[in-house]
């Protein structure tokens, strides 16, 4: 190989690098610092980040084919609610049981220190309806809650969507957690009553019936509220335990879907 290469040329290159060592090191240092500072600018950063590989765009089905079924459930829920004059508990139990969910009800009551804004009453009574979809390939050690606050004319679209999701999820076999579909009455009061009964505690003096069915430890909860059949934007309210942020994979996944489909998505109203 010595006959095919000129050792003088290699010596010239070595001498050049040795002579320019300090300027080259300084230029590389400046380039590295500049690139690091450039990561703060929007064109160089990722809008969302998902750490769970199972939530990647190549691992999930982005199409939901039960939209018409959700609208049908919403209309039926609204019609039965108007007919009953309250949340259609019997219809919800019958429908959820027909979907193959382990369905239970929970009654509760609470004495308010002041009258509510709607009916000027001090005693609030209601019923929560929830169904459990057991994970077929895992023990009931963990669960996730999908809930919606419902009433006579409140949130019927979200109730229809939750029932359609239950129907769709029932046909899947890859769940690693139990999924709880919760329809809570009287908004926050119903949710507090259900959570206290689920964890067998009582910190708000709510009288409630004994919890008949439980799933695994709750890892996350998603509450859905929809005010119209036509959706033009979404707002995400993120709440965690003791002021902390929850796992943001679900938030980032939802945000990326909204960006992909051109739907306005805000967080905490901003």
PDB file of C-alpha atoms in Angstrom, residues 1-267:
ATOM      1  CA  UNK A   1       0.000   0.000   0.000  1.00  0.00           C
ATOM      2  CA  UNK A   2       2.967   2.295   0.481  1.00  0.00           C
ATOM      3  CA  UNK A   3       3.604   2.231  -3.293  1.00  0.00           C
ATOM      4  CA  UNK A   4       0.010   3.419  -4.035  1.00  0.00           C
ATOM      5  CA  UNK A   5      -0.179   6.334  -1.568  1.00  0.00           C
ATOM      6  CA  UNK A   6       1.932   9.385  -1.028  1.00  0.00           C
ATOM      7  CA  UNK A   7       2.942   9.734   2.661  1.00  0.00           C
ATOM      8  CA  UNK A   8       3.680  13.423   2.095  1.00  0.00           C
ATOM      9  CA  UNK A   9      -0.005  14.158   1.378  1.00  0.00           C
ATOM     10  CA  UNK A  10      -1.103  12.509   4.612  1.00  0.00           C
ATOM     11  CA  UNK A  11       1.515  14.501   6.472  1.00  0.00           C
ATOM     12  CA  UNK A  12       0.166  17.721   4.951  1.00  0.00           C
ATOM     13  CA  UNK A  13      -3.393  16.873   6.118  1.00  0.00           C
ATOM     14  CA  UNK A  14      -2.126  16.009   9.587  1.00  0.00           C
ATOM     15  CA  UNK A  15      -0.210  19.269   9.817  1.00  0.00           C
ATOM     16  CA  UNK A  16      -3.295  21.220   8.662  1.00  0.00           C
ATOM     17  CA  UNK A  17      -5.544  19.646  11.307  1.00  0.00           C
ATOM     18  CA  UNK A  18      -2.926  20.220  13.996  1.00  0.00           C
ATOM     19  CA  UNK A  19      -2.532  23.866  13.007  1.00  0.00           C
ATOM     20  CA  UNK A  20      -6.338  24.464  12.823  1.00  0.00           C
ATOM     21  CA  UNK A  21      -7.130  22.448  15.940  1.00  0.00           C
ATOM     22  CA  UNK A  22      -8.080  25.402  18.147  1.00  0.00           C
ATOM     23  CA  UNK A  23     -10.296  27.215  15.579  1.00  0.00           C
ATOM     24  CA  UNK A  24     -12.063  23.935  14.653  1.00  0.00           C
ATOM     25  CA  UNK A  25     -12.780  23.107  18.294  1.00  0.00           C
ATOM     26  CA  UNK A  26     -14.117  26.616  18.884  1.00  0.00           C
ATOM     27  CA  UNK A  27     -16.373  26.412  15.802  1.00  0.00           C
ATOM     28  CA  UNK A  28     -17.748  22.995  16.874  1.00  0.00           C
ATOM     29  CA  UNK A  29     -18.432  24.342  20.363  1.00  0.00           C
ATOM     30  CA  UNK A  30     -20.292  27.380  18.975  1.00  0.00           C
ATOM     31  CA  UNK A  31     -22.274  25.148  16.582  1.00  0.00           C
ATOM     32  CA  UNK A  32     -23.296  22.807  19.419  1.00  0.00           C
ATOM     33  CA  UNK A  33     -24.430  25.651  21.689  1.00  0.00           C
ATOM     34  CA  UNK A  34     -26.325  27.307  18.816  1.00  0.00           C
ATOM     35  CA  UNK A  35     -28.142  24.063  17.964  1.00  0.00           C
ATOM     36  CA  UNK A  36     -29.056  23.499  21.609  1.00  0.00           C
ATOM     37  CA  UNK A  37     -30.486  27.012  21.870  1.00  0.00           C
ATOM     38  CA  UNK A  38     -32.316  26.497  18.593  1.00  0.00           C
ATOM     39  CA  UNK A  39     -34.324  23.652  20.144  1.00  0.00           C
ATOM     40  CA  UNK A  40     -36.383  26.292  21.937  1.00  0.00           C
ATOM     41  CA  UNK A  41     -37.777  27.594  18.642  1.00  0.00           C
ATOM     42  CA  UNK A  42     -41.042  26.098  17.371  1.00  0.00           C
ATOM     43  CA  UNK A  43     -39.785  24.814  13.962  1.00  0.00           C
ATOM     44  CA  UNK A  44     -37.203  22.617  15.745  1.00  0.00           C
ATOM     45  CA  UNK A  45     -39.368  21.045  18.464  1.00  0.00           C
ATOM     46  CA  UNK A  46     -41.990  18.312  18.567  1.00  0.00           C
ATOM     47  CA  UNK A  47     -45.497  19.541  19.327  1.00  0.00           C
ATOM     48  CA  UNK A  48     -46.334  16.355  21.226  1.00  0.00           C
ATOM     49  CA  UNK A  49     -44.411  13.411  22.596  1.00  0.00           C
ATOM     50  CA  UNK A  50     -45.687   9.940  23.487  1.00  0.00           C
ATOM     51  CA  UNK A  51     -43.473   7.672  25.560  1.00  0.00           C
ATOM     52  CA  UNK A  52     -45.744   4.613  25.354  1.00  0.00           C
ATOM     53  CA  UNK A  53     -45.000   2.714  22.140  1.00  0.00           C
ATOM     54  CA  UNK A  54     -48.413   1.047  22.174  1.00  0.00           C
ATOM     55  CA  UNK A  55     -49.991   4.485  21.611  1.00  0.00           C
ATOM     56  CA  UNK A  56     -47.996   5.244  18.485  1.00  0.00           C
ATOM     57  CA  UNK A  57     -49.783   6.095  15.263  1.00  0.00           C
ATOM     58  CA  UNK A  58     -48.803   2.747  13.752  1.00  0.00           C
ATOM     59  CA  UNK A  59     -50.211   0.750  16.681  1.00  0.00           C
ATOM     60  CA  UNK A  60     -53.737   2.167  16.976  1.00  0.00           C
ATOM     61  CA  UNK A  61     -56.790   2.330  14.757  1.00  0.00           C
ATOM     62  CA  UNK A  62     -57.575   5.984  14.076  1.00  0.00           C
ATOM     63  CA  UNK A  63     -60.989   5.311  12.505  1.00  0.00           C
ATOM     64  CA  UNK A  64     -64.158   4.987  14.591  1.00  0.00           C
ATOM     65  CA  UNK A  65     -66.966   3.382  12.617  1.00  0.00           C
ATOM     66  CA  UNK A  66     -69.608   3.592  15.349  1.00  0.00           C
ATOM     67  CA  UNK A  67     -70.459   7.280  14.874  1.00  0.00           C
ATOM     68  CA  UNK A  68     -74.010   6.604  13.689  1.00  0.00           C
ATOM     69  CA  UNK A  69     -74.538   4.217  16.585  1.00  0.00           C
ATOM     70  CA  UNK A  70     -73.390   6.910  19.010  1.00  0.00           C
ATOM     71  CA  UNK A  71     -75.965   9.346  17.604  1.00  0.00           C
ATOM     72  CA  UNK A  72     -78.657   6.676  17.871  1.00  0.00           C
ATOM     73  CA  UNK A  73     -77.770   5.964  21.499  1.00  0.00           C
ATOM     74  CA  UNK A  74     -77.790   9.699  22.252  1.00  0.00           C
ATOM     75  CA  UNK A  75     -81.299  10.147  20.854  1.00  0.00           C
ATOM     76  CA  UNK A  76     -82.588   7.109  22.741  1.00  0.00           C
ATOM     77  CA  UNK A  77     -80.996   8.333  25.957  1.00  0.00           C
ATOM     78  CA  UNK A  78     -82.560  11.778  25.568  1.00  0.00           C
ATOM     79  CA  UNK A  79     -85.998  10.333  24.726  1.00  0.00           C
ATOM     80  CA  UNK A  80     -86.043   7.934  27.680  1.00  0.00           C
ATOM     81  CA  UNK A  81     -84.748  10.676  29.991  1.00  0.00           C
ATOM     82  CA  UNK A  82     -87.572  13.030  29.023  1.00  0.00           C
ATOM     83  CA  UNK A  83     -90.097  10.230  29.414  1.00  0.00           C
ATOM     84  CA  UNK A  84     -88.859   9.254  32.866  1.00  0.00           C
ATOM     85  CA  UNK A  85     -88.325  12.843  34.022  1.00  0.00           C
ATOM     86  CA  UNK A  86     -84.884  11.906  35.331  1.00  0.00           C
ATOM     87  CA  UNK A  87     -81.785   9.990  34.304  1.00  0.00           C
ATOM     88  CA  UNK A  88     -83.025   6.820  32.517  1.00  0.00           C
ATOM     89  CA  UNK A  89     -81.475   4.347  34.952  1.00  0.00           C
ATOM     90  CA  UNK A  90     -83.471   1.294  33.855  1.00  0.00           C
ATOM     91  CA  UNK A  91     -82.753   1.915  30.179  1.00  0.00           C
ATOM     92  CA  UNK A  92     -79.036   2.390  30.864  1.00  0.00           C
ATOM     93  CA  UNK A  93     -78.848  -0.838  32.877  1.00  0.00           C
ATOM     94  CA  UNK A  94     -80.689  -2.771  30.172  1.00  0.00           C
ATOM     95  CA  UNK A  95     -78.565  -1.312  27.362  1.00  0.00           C
ATOM     96  CA  UNK A  96     -75.233  -1.812  29.103  1.00  0.00           C
ATOM     97  CA  UNK A  97     -76.122  -5.348  30.129  1.00  0.00           C
ATOM     98  CA  UNK A  98     -77.080  -6.043  26.520  1.00  0.00           C
ATOM     99  CA  UNK A  99     -73.599  -4.928  25.471  1.00  0.00           C
ATOM    100  CA  UNK A 100     -72.064  -7.579  27.706  1.00  0.00           C
ATOM    101  CA  UNK A 101     -70.886  -5.306  30.522  1.00  0.00           C
ATOM    102  CA  UNK A 102     -70.978  -6.200  34.201  1.00  0.00           C
ATOM    103  CA  UNK A 103     -73.536  -3.530  35.129  1.00  0.00           C
ATOM    104  CA  UNK A 104     -74.292  -2.120  38.593  1.00  0.00           C
ATOM    105  CA  UNK A 105     -76.102   0.853  40.112  1.00  0.00           C
ATOM    106  CA  UNK A 106     -75.304   2.980  43.146  1.00  0.00           C
ATOM    107  CA  UNK A 107     -77.765   5.262  44.913  1.00  0.00           C
ATOM    108  CA  UNK A 108     -76.578   8.229  46.950  1.00  0.00           C
ATOM    109  CA  UNK A 109     -77.863  11.263  48.809  1.00  0.00           C
ATOM    110  CA  UNK A 110     -76.259  14.318  50.325  1.00  0.00           C
ATOM    111  CA  UNK A 111     -77.507  17.209  52.435  1.00  0.00           C
ATOM    112  CA  UNK A 112     -76.179  20.500  51.098  1.00  0.00           C
ATOM    113  CA  UNK A 113     -75.313  23.406  53.416  1.00  0.00           C
ATOM    114  CA  UNK A 114     -77.110  25.684  50.965  1.00  0.00           C
ATOM    115  CA  UNK A 115     -79.796  25.174  48.284  1.00  0.00           C
ATOM    116  CA  UNK A 116     -78.721  24.344  44.752  1.00  0.00           C
ATOM    117  CA  UNK A 117     -79.182  26.795  41.893  1.00  0.00           C
ATOM    118  CA  UNK A 118     -81.771  24.794  39.940  1.00  0.00           C
ATOM    119  CA  UNK A 119     -84.461  23.480  42.273  1.00  0.00           C
ATOM    120  CA  UNK A 120     -83.772  25.312  45.543  1.00  0.00           C
ATOM    121  CA  UNK A 121     -83.332  22.076  47.497  1.00  0.00           C
ATOM    122  CA  UNK A 122     -81.065  21.072  50.354  1.00  0.00           C
ATOM    123  CA  UNK A 123     -81.213  17.309  49.789  1.00  0.00           C
ATOM    124  CA  UNK A 124     -79.712  15.882  46.598  1.00  0.00           C
ATOM    125  CA  UNK A 125     -80.528  12.291  45.650  1.00  0.00           C
ATOM    126  CA  UNK A 126     -79.320  10.411  42.604  1.00  0.00           C
ATOM    127  CA  UNK A 127     -78.181   7.165  41.046  1.00  0.00           C
ATOM    128  CA  UNK A 128     -74.923   6.277  39.346  1.00  0.00           C
ATOM    129  CA  UNK A 129     -74.832   3.559  36.712  1.00  0.00           C
ATOM    130  CA  UNK A 130     -71.571   1.876  35.789  1.00  0.00           C
ATOM    131  CA  UNK A 131     -70.493  -1.089  33.728  1.00  0.00           C
ATOM    132  CA  UNK A 132     -67.211  -2.982  33.895  1.00  0.00           C
ATOM    133  CA  UNK A 133     -65.487  -4.476  30.881  1.00  0.00           C
ATOM    134  CA  UNK A 134     -63.103  -7.069  32.255  1.00  0.00           C
ATOM    135  CA  UNK A 135     -59.709  -7.504  30.604  1.00  0.00           C
ATOM    136  CA  UNK A 136     -59.756 -10.983  29.120  1.00  0.00           C
ATOM    137  CA  UNK A 137     -55.967 -11.436  29.110  1.00  0.00           C
ATOM    138  CA  UNK A 138     -55.029  -9.916  32.453  1.00  0.00           C
ATOM    139  CA  UNK A 139     -55.995 -10.079  36.104  1.00  0.00           C
ATOM    140  CA  UNK A 140     -58.238  -7.313  37.452  1.00  0.00           C
ATOM    141  CA  UNK A 141     -55.394  -5.400  39.076  1.00  0.00           C
ATOM    142  CA  UNK A 142     -55.636  -2.109  37.149  1.00  0.00           C
ATOM    143  CA  UNK A 143     -58.459  -0.186  35.529  1.00  0.00           C
ATOM    144  CA  UNK A 144     -59.276   3.004  33.652  1.00  0.00           C
ATOM    145  CA  UNK A 145     -62.509   4.973  33.994  1.00  0.00           C
ATOM    146  CA  UNK A 146     -64.503   6.551  31.160  1.00  0.00           C
ATOM    147  CA  UNK A 147     -67.242   8.718  32.632  1.00  0.00           C
ATOM    148  CA  UNK A 148     -69.765  11.354  31.730  1.00  0.00           C
ATOM    149  CA  UNK A 149     -72.043  13.471  33.959  1.00  0.00           C
ATOM    150  CA  UNK A 150     -75.613  13.032  32.774  1.00  0.00           C
ATOM    151  CA  UNK A 151     -79.085  14.302  33.594  1.00  0.00           C
ATOM    152  CA  UNK A 152     -82.472  14.700  31.948  1.00  0.00           C
ATOM    153  CA  UNK A 153     -81.253  17.051  29.214  1.00  0.00           C
ATOM    154  CA  UNK A 154     -77.551  17.081  30.000  1.00  0.00           C
ATOM    155  CA  UNK A 155     -74.766  15.525  27.972  1.00  0.00           C
ATOM    156  CA  UNK A 156     -76.861  13.054  25.976  1.00  0.00           C
ATOM    157  CA  UNK A 157     -74.304  13.171  23.135  1.00  0.00           C
ATOM    158  CA  UNK A 158     -71.512  12.104  25.487  1.00  0.00           C
ATOM    159  CA  UNK A 159     -73.718   9.339  26.896  1.00  0.00           C
ATOM    160  CA  UNK A 160     -74.309   8.041  23.371  1.00  0.00           C
ATOM    161  CA  UNK A 161     -70.592   8.158  22.609  1.00  0.00           C
ATOM    162  CA  UNK A 162     -69.764   6.262  25.801  1.00  0.00           C
ATOM    163  CA  UNK A 163     -72.248   3.516  24.942  1.00  0.00           C
ATOM    164  CA  UNK A 164     -70.874   3.291  21.395  1.00  0.00           C
ATOM    165  CA  UNK A 165     -67.340   3.024  22.782  1.00  0.00           C
ATOM    166  CA  UNK A 166     -68.480   0.251  25.118  1.00  0.00           C
ATOM    167  CA  UNK A 167     -69.977  -1.590  22.161  1.00  0.00           C
ATOM    168  CA  UNK A 168     -66.761  -1.197  20.171  1.00  0.00           C
ATOM    169  CA  UNK A 169     -64.425  -2.061  23.048  1.00  0.00           C
ATOM    170  CA  UNK A 170     -66.441  -5.180  23.797  1.00  0.00           C
ATOM    171  CA  UNK A 171     -65.285  -6.664  20.485  1.00  0.00           C
ATOM    172  CA  UNK A 172     -61.577  -6.130  21.215  1.00  0.00           C
ATOM    173  CA  UNK A 173     -59.459  -8.726  23.003  1.00  0.00           C
ATOM    174  CA  UNK A 174     -56.162  -6.955  23.664  1.00  0.00           C
ATOM    175  CA  UNK A 175     -57.088  -4.926  26.759  1.00  0.00           C
ATOM    176  CA  UNK A 176     -54.552  -5.034  29.586  1.00  0.00           C
ATOM    177  CA  UNK A 177     -56.745  -3.108  32.055  1.00  0.00           C
ATOM    178  CA  UNK A 178     -60.378  -3.265  33.110  1.00  0.00           C
ATOM    179  CA  UNK A 179     -62.453  -0.449  31.633  1.00  0.00           C
ATOM    180  CA  UNK A 180     -65.217   1.139  33.710  1.00  0.00           C
ATOM    181  CA  UNK A 181     -67.991   3.051  31.927  1.00  0.00           C
ATOM    182  CA  UNK A 182     -69.564   5.405  34.469  1.00  0.00           C
ATOM    183  CA  UNK A 183     -72.712   7.529  34.115  1.00  0.00           C
ATOM    184  CA  UNK A 184     -72.819   9.759  37.180  1.00  0.00           C
ATOM    185  CA  UNK A 185     -75.773  11.928  38.147  1.00  0.00           C
ATOM    186  CA  UNK A 186     -75.506  15.435  39.655  1.00  0.00           C
ATOM    187  CA  UNK A 187     -72.055  16.040  38.232  1.00  0.00           C
ATOM    188  CA  UNK A 188     -69.367  16.345  40.953  1.00  0.00           C
ATOM    189  CA  UNK A 189     -71.598  15.078  43.773  1.00  0.00           C
ATOM    190  CA  UNK A 190     -72.295  11.842  41.928  1.00  0.00           C
ATOM    191  CA  UNK A 191     -68.627  11.399  41.056  1.00  0.00           C
ATOM    192  CA  UNK A 192     -67.556  11.969  44.679  1.00  0.00           C
ATOM    193  CA  UNK A 193     -70.156   9.464  45.875  1.00  0.00           C
ATOM    194  CA  UNK A 194     -68.952   6.834  43.415  1.00  0.00           C
ATOM    195  CA  UNK A 195     -65.246   7.346  44.145  1.00  0.00           C
ATOM    196  CA  UNK A 196     -65.756   7.228  47.897  1.00  0.00           C
ATOM    197  CA  UNK A 197     -67.794   4.022  47.653  1.00  0.00           C
ATOM    198  CA  UNK A 198     -65.283   2.501  45.235  1.00  0.00           C
ATOM    199  CA  UNK A 199     -62.380   3.124  47.635  1.00  0.00           C
ATOM    200  CA  UNK A 200     -64.531   2.398  50.723  1.00  0.00           C
ATOM    201  CA  UNK A 201     -64.006   5.798  52.362  1.00  0.00           C
ATOM    202  CA  UNK A 202     -66.308   8.639  53.381  1.00  0.00           C
ATOM    203  CA  UNK A 203     -64.836  12.127  53.651  1.00  0.00           C
ATOM    204  CA  UNK A 204     -67.751  14.247  52.378  1.00  0.00           C
ATOM    205  CA  UNK A 205     -70.642  12.790  54.465  1.00  0.00           C
ATOM    206  CA  UNK A 206     -72.385  11.366  51.394  1.00  0.00           C
ATOM    207  CA  UNK A 207     -74.807   8.536  52.091  1.00  0.00           C
ATOM    208  CA  UNK A 208     -74.496   5.887  49.390  1.00  0.00           C
ATOM    209  CA  UNK A 209     -75.349   2.256  48.827  1.00  0.00           C
ATOM    210  CA  UNK A 210     -72.782  -0.506  49.041  1.00  0.00           C
ATOM    211  CA  UNK A 211     -70.616  -0.891  45.939  1.00  0.00           C
ATOM    212  CA  UNK A 212     -71.644  -4.177  44.308  1.00  0.00           C
ATOM    213  CA  UNK A 213     -68.847  -4.484  41.771  1.00  0.00           C
ATOM    214  CA  UNK A 214     -65.265  -3.300  41.592  1.00  0.00           C
ATOM    215  CA  UNK A 215     -62.427  -3.526  39.090  1.00  0.00           C
ATOM    216  CA  UNK A 216     -58.696  -2.980  39.559  1.00  0.00           C
ATOM    217  CA  UNK A 217     -56.925   0.047  40.982  1.00  0.00           C
ATOM    218  CA  UNK A 218     -57.837   3.140  38.972  1.00  0.00           C
ATOM    219  CA  UNK A 219     -54.830   4.342  36.962  1.00  0.00           C
ATOM    220  CA  UNK A 220     -56.506   7.135  34.992  1.00  0.00           C
ATOM    221  CA  UNK A 221     -59.935   8.598  34.318  1.00  0.00           C
ATOM    222  CA  UNK A 222     -61.375  10.424  31.318  1.00  0.00           C
ATOM    223  CA  UNK A 223     -64.548  12.482  31.621  1.00  0.00           C
ATOM    224  CA  UNK A 224     -66.336  13.334  28.370  1.00  0.00           C
ATOM    225  CA  UNK A 225     -68.701  16.284  27.972  1.00  0.00           C
ATOM    226  CA  UNK A 226     -70.285  17.100  24.604  1.00  0.00           C
ATOM    227  CA  UNK A 227     -72.801  19.910  24.115  1.00  0.00           C
ATOM    228  CA  UNK A 228     -73.748  19.455  20.446  1.00  0.00           C
ATOM    229  CA  UNK A 229     -74.012  16.897  17.649  1.00  0.00           C
ATOM    230  CA  UNK A 230     -71.655  19.066  15.558  1.00  0.00           C
ATOM    231  CA  UNK A 231     -68.163  19.328  17.036  1.00  0.00           C
ATOM    232  CA  UNK A 232     -65.901  22.182  15.930  1.00  0.00           C
ATOM    233  CA  UNK A 233     -63.327  22.239  18.740  1.00  0.00           C
ATOM    234  CA  UNK A 234     -62.133  20.412  21.854  1.00  0.00           C
ATOM    235  CA  UNK A 235     -60.923  21.667  25.195  1.00  0.00           C
ATOM    236  CA  UNK A 236     -58.855  19.443  27.510  1.00  0.00           C
ATOM    237  CA  UNK A 237     -58.873  19.992  31.269  1.00  0.00           C
ATOM    238  CA  UNK A 238     -55.963  18.160  32.876  1.00  0.00           C
ATOM    239  CA  UNK A 239     -56.139  17.305  36.570  1.00  0.00           C
ATOM    240  CA  UNK A 240     -53.775  15.215  38.657  1.00  0.00           C
ATOM    241  CA  UNK A 241     -53.468  14.010  42.246  1.00  0.00           C
ATOM    242  CA  UNK A 242     -52.495  16.722  44.739  1.00  0.00           C
ATOM    243  CA  UNK A 243     -51.940  19.288  42.007  1.00  0.00           C
ATOM    244  CA  UNK A 244     -49.608  17.082  39.994  1.00  0.00           C
ATOM    245  CA  UNK A 245     -49.972  16.421  36.285  1.00  0.00           C
ATOM    246  CA  UNK A 246     -51.232  12.982  35.251  1.00  0.00           C
ATOM    247  CA  UNK A 247     -49.601  10.815  32.609  1.00  0.00           C
ATOM    248  CA  UNK A 248     -49.605  13.014  29.509  1.00  0.00           C
ATOM    249  CA  UNK A 249     -49.544  10.225  26.920  1.00  0.00           C
ATOM    250  CA  UNK A 250     -53.332  10.314  26.536  1.00  0.00           C
ATOM    251  CA  UNK A 251     -53.313  14.119  26.297  1.00  0.00           C
ATOM    252  CA  UNK A 252     -50.552  14.139  23.687  1.00  0.00           C
ATOM    253  CA  UNK A 253     -52.219  11.357  21.710  1.00  0.00           C
ATOM    254  CA  UNK A 254     -55.514  13.247  21.617  1.00  0.00           C
ATOM    255  CA  UNK A 255     -53.765  16.488  20.682  1.00  0.00           C
ATOM    256  CA  UNK A 256     -51.890  14.832  17.819  1.00  0.00           C
ATOM    257  CA  UNK A 257     -55.140  13.380  16.449  1.00  0.00           C
ATOM    258  CA  UNK A 258     -56.763  16.820  16.550  1.00  0.00           C
ATOM    259  CA  UNK A 259     -53.812  18.357  14.714  1.00  0.00           C
ATOM    260  CA  UNK A 260     -53.855  15.590  12.129  1.00  0.00           C
ATOM    261  CA  UNK A 261     -57.564  16.085  11.428  1.00  0.00           C
ATOM    262  CA  UNK A 262     -57.466  19.882  11.516  1.00  0.00           C
ATOM    263  CA  UNK A 263     -59.659  20.263  14.627  1.00  0.00           C
ATOM    264  CA  UNK A 264     -58.982  23.083  17.066  1.00  0.00           C
ATOM    265  CA  UNK A 265     -57.770  21.732  20.415  1.00  0.00           C
ATOM    266  CA  UNK A 266     -57.086  23.840  23.498  1.00  0.00           C
ATOM    267  CA  UNK A 267     -55.776  22.916  26.956  1.00  0.00           C
TER     268      UNK A 267
END
